[in-house]
Short mmCIF file of C-alpha atoms in Angstrom, two decimals:
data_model
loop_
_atom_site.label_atom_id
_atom_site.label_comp_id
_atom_site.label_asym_id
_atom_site.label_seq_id
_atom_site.Cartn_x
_atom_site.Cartn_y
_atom_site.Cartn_z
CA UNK A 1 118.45 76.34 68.71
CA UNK A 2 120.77 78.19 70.70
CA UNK A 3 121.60 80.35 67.86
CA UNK A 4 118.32 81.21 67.14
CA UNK A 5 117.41 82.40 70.53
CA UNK A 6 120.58 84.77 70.20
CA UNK A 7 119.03 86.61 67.04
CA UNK A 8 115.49 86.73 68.88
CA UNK A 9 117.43 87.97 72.14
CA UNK A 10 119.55 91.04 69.91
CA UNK A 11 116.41 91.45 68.01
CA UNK A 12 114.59 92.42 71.48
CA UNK A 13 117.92 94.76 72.05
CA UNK A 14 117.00 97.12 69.29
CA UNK A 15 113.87 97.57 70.83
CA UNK A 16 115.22 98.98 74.27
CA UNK A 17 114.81 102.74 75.35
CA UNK A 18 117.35 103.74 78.08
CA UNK A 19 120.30 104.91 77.30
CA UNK A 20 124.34 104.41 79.34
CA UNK A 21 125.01 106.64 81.74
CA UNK A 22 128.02 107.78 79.96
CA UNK A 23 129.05 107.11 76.28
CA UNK A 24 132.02 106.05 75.03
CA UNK A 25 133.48 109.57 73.75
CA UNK A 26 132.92 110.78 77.01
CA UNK A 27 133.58 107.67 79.75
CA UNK A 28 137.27 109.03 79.99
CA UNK A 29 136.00 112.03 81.57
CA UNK A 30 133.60 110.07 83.54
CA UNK A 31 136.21 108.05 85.52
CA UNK A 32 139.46 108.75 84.39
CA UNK A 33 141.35 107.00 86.59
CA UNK A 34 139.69 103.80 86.11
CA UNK A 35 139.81 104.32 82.10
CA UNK A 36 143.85 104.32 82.64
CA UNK A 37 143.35 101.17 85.20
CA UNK A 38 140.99 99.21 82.37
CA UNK A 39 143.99 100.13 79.69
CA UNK A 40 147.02 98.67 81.67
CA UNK A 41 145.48 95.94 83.70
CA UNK A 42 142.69 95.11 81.42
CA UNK A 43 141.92 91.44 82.38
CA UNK A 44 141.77 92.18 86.29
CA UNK A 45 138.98 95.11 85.60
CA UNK A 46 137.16 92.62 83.43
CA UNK A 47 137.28 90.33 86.35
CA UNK A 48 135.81 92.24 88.53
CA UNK A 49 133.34 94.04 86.39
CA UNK A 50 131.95 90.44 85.81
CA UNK A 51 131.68 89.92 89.47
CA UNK A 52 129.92 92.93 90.41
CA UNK A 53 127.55 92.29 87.56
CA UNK A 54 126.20 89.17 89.25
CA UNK A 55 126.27 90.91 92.37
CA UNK A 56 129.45 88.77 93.95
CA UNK A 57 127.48 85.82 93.71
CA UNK A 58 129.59 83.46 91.85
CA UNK A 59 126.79 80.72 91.53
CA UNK A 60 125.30 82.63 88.82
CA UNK A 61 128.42 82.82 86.65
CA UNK A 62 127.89 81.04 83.37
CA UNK A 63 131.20 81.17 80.97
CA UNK A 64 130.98 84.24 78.44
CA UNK A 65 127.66 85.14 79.96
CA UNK A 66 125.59 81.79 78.16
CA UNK A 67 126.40 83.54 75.07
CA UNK A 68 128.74 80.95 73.58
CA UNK A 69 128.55 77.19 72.32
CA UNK A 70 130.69 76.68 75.76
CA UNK A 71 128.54 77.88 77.84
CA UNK A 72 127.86 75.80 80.96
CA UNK A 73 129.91 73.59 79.56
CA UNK A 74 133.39 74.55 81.10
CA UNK A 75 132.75 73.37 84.82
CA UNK A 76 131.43 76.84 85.91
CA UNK A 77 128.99 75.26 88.66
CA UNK A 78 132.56 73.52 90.79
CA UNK A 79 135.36 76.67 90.28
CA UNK A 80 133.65 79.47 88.96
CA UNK A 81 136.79 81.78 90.28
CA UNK A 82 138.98 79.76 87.84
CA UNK A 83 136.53 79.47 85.36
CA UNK A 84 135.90 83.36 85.04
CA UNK A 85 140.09 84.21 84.86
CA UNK A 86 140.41 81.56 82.51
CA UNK A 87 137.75 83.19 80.32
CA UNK A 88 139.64 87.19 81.27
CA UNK A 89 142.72 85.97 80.12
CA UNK A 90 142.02 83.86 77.09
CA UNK A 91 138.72 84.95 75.84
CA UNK A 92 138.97 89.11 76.82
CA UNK A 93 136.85 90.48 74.16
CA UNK A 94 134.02 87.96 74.69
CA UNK A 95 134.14 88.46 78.33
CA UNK A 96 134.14 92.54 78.01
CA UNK A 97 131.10 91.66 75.17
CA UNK A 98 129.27 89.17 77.86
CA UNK A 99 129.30 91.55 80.80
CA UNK A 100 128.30 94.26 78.14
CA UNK A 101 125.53 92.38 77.14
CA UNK A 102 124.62 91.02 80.50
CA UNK A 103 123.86 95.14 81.75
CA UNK A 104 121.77 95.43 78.38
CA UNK A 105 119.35 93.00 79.18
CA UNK A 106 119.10 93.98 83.14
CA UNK A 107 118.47 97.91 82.56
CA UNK A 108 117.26 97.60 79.01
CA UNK A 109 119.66 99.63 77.54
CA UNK A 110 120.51 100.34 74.01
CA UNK A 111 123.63 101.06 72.00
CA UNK A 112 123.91 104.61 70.60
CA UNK A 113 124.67 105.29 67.23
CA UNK A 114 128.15 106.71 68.16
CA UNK A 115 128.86 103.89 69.90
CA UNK A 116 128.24 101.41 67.02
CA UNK A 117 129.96 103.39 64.97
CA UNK A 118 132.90 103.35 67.35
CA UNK A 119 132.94 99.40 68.26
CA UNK A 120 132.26 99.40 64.16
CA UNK A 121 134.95 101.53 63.06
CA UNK A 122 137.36 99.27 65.31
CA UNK A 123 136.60 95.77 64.08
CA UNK A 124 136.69 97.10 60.38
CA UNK A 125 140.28 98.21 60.95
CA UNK A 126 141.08 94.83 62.61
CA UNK A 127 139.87 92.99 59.40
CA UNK A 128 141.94 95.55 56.97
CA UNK A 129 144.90 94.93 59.10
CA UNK A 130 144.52 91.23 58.48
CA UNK A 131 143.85 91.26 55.12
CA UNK A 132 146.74 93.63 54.57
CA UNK A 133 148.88 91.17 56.33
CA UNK A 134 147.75 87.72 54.86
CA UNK A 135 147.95 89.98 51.58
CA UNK A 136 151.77 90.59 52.51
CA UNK A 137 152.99 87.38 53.23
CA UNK A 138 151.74 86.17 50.01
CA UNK A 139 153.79 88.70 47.59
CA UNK A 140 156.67 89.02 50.51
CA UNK A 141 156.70 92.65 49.83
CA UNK A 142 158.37 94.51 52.05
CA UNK A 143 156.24 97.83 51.65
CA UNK A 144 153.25 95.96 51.87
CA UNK A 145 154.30 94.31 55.57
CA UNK A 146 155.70 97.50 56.76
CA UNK A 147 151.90 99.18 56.03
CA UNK A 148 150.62 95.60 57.35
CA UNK A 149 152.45 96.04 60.94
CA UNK A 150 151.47 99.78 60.91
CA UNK A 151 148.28 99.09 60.35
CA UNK A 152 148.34 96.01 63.00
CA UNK A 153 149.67 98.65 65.34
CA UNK A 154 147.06 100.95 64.63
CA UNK A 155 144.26 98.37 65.00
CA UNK A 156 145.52 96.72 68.44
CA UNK A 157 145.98 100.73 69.96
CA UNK A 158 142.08 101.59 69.01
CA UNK A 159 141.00 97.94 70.25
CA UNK A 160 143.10 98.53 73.90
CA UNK A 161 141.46 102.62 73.93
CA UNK A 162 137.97 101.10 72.64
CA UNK A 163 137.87 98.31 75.31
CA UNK A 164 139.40 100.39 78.04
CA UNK A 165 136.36 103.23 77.67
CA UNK A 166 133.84 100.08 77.02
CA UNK A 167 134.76 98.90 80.68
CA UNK A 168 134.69 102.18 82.11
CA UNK A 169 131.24 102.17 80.56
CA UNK A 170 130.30 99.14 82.56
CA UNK A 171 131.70 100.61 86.00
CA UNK A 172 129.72 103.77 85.60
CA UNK A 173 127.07 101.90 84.95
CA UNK A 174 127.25 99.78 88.20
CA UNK A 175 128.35 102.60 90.01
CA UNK A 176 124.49 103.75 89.04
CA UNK A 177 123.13 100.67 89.95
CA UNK A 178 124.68 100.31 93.48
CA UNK A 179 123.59 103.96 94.56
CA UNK A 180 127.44 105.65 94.80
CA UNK A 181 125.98 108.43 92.29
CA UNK A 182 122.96 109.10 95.70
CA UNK A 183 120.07 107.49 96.18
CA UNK A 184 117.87 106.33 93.51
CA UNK A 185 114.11 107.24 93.39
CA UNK A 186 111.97 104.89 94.67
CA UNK A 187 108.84 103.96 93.35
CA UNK A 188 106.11 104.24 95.71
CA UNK A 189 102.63 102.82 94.99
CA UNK A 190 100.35 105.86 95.44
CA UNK A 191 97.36 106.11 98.26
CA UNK A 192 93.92 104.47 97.55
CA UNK A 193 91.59 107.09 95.68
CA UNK A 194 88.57 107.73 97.68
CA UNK A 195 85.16 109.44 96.55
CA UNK A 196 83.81 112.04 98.65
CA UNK A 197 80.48 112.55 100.22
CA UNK A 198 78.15 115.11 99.88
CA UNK A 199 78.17 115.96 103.71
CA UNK A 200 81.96 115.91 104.15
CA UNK A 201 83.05 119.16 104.94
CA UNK A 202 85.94 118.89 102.91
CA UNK A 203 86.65 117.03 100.16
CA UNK A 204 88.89 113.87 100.55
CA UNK A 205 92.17 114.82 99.23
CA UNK A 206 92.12 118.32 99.45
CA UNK A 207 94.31 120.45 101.76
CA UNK A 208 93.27 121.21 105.97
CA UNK A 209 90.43 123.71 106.35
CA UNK A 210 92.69 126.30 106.92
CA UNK A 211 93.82 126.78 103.51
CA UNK A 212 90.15 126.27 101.96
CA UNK A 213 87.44 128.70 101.81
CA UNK A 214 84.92 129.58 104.55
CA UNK A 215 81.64 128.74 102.64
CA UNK A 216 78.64 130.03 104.95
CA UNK A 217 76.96 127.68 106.92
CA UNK A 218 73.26 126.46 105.70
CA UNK A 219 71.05 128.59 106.36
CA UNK A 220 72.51 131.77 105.22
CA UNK A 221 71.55 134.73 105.58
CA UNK A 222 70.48 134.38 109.14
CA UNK A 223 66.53 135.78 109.24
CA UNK A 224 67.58 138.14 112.46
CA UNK A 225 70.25 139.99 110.65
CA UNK A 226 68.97 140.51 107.21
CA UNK A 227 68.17 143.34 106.34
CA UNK A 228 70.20 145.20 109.00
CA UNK A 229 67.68 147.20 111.33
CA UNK A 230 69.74 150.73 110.35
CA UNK A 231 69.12 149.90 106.23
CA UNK A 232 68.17 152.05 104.60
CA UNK A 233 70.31 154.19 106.19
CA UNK A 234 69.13 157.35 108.24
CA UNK A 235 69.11 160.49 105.97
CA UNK A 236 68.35 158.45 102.67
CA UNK A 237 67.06 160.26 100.62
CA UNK A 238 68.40 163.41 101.30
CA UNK A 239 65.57 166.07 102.74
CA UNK A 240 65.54 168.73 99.96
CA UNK A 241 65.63 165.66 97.43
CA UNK A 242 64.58 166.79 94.26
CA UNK A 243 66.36 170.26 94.29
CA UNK A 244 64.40 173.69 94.61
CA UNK A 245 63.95 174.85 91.34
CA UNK A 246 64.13 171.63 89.25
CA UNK A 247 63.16 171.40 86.53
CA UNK A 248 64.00 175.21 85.96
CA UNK A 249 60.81 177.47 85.07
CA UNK A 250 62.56 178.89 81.70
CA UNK A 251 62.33 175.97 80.44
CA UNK A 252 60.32 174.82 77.22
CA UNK A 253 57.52 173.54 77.36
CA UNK A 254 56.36 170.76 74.49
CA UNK A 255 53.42 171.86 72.80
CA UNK A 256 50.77 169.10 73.19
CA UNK A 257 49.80 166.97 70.53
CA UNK A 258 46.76 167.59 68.70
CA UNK A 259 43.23 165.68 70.05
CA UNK A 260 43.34 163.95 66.11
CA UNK A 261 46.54 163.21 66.38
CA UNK A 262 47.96 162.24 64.09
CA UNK A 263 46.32 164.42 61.77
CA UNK A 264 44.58 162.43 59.11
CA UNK A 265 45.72 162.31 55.87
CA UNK A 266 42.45 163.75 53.87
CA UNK A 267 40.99 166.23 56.77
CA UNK A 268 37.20 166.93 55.88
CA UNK A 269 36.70 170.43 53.76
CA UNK A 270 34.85 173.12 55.30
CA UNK A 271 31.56 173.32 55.01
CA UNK A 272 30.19 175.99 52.40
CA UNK A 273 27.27 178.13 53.42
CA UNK A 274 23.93 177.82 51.47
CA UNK A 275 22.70 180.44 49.59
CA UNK A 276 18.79 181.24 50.13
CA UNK A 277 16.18 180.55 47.65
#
């Protein structure tokens, strides 16, 4: 049961949107100093990574993050202090994976492809190392365990570097969460809506009258002052409106149209005179 509730729970995983603050080619950069802390004293930053992600309430602590067959199983409830640096210490990985996990599922965030690739890369080269090594105490060749502890060498430097800029992840991620990057937006429910009337002035909503348009009052134009009493103006039309001598007297005259106009198309032939008998 519990195992099937862990595929539905990284099923739901794929499924989330926001993204880390910081990726893992670039948490070094983020917090350097803490990236160098996580690599030499990793169990101690895992400790308290763990803590702040329960938000120093130790009630809450469940070994491995309920993730494991142990979980809640391991007196957690009566010495959860004890409980959580038995886990750093013994169980590192799981505990860097639980509190990894843990910030998922709180801020719905989702693993970028780089960073699969990277946590990827790192456990293949654990399981070459190990097969190189079961592989060379077998044949007890001596080339073969000299490339075994290389690559054993190899594998435990990327899984200290990987796990260092994992938790350096996690505390830029609660550095996020607890506001030391400024203060986070809130979200504020917006005002009621309200319809307006038709004999508001101004609409609800819009800005004070000063920055809307004076509209004239009902009633506009006032009777009194339209027309003015000087309109048209004095003077219009000018006196000597039209111009002496328009039109001018050289000018053509149209001949006048005929009375049968338009002439008709078969005019009557003159009458002939009659000759006397």
């Amino acid at each position: 049961m519990a195992s099937k509730q862990q595929m539905e729970k990284m099923m739901e995983r794929q499924n989330y949107r926001n993204l880390w603050h910081t990726d893992l080619m670039h948490a070094i950069s983020a917090d350097c100093p803490y990236c160098c802390f996580a690599t030499f004293c990793a169990p101690c930053a895992s400790y308290m990574l763990r803590k702040r992600a329960l938000y120093n309430d130790m009630s809450r602590y469940v070994c491995c993050g309920g993730y494991m067959p142990c979980s809640g199983h391991c007196g957690e409830s009566h010495c959860p202090a004890f409980c959580l640096g038995t886990e750093v210490c013994l169980c590192f990985s799981n505990s860097v994976a639980s509190t990894r996990f843990m910030l998922q599922d709180e801020f719905s965030i989702q693993t970028t492809k780089c960073d699969n690739c990277i946590i990827g890369f790192m456990f293949c080269l654990q399981q070459v190392a190990c097969i190189f090594s079961c592989i060379a105490m077998i044949l007890g060749s001596e080339e073969i365990q000299e490339a075994s502890q290389i690559l054993s060498c190899l594998s435990d430097l990327v899984y200290c570097s990987v796990c260092a800029c994992m938790q350096t992840q996690h505390k830029v991620e609660l550095d996020k969460r607890d506001g030391k990057f400024g203060p986070q937006p809130t979200m504020v429910v917006p005002p009621t809506q309200q319809m307006s009337r038709v004999d508001e002035p101004v609409p609800y909503g819009y800005p004070p009258s000063s920055h809307v348009q004076d509209y004239p009052a009902p009633g506009y134009p006032p009777p009194q002052a339209y027309p003015p009493q000087a309109y048209p103006p004095q003077g219009y039309p000018p006196q000597a409106y039209p111009p002496q001598g328009y039109p001018p007297q050289a000018y053509p005259s149209q001949p006048s149209p005929p009375q049968t106009y338009p002439p008709l198309a078969n005019p009557p032939l003159p009458a002939q005179p009659q000759a006397d008998r």
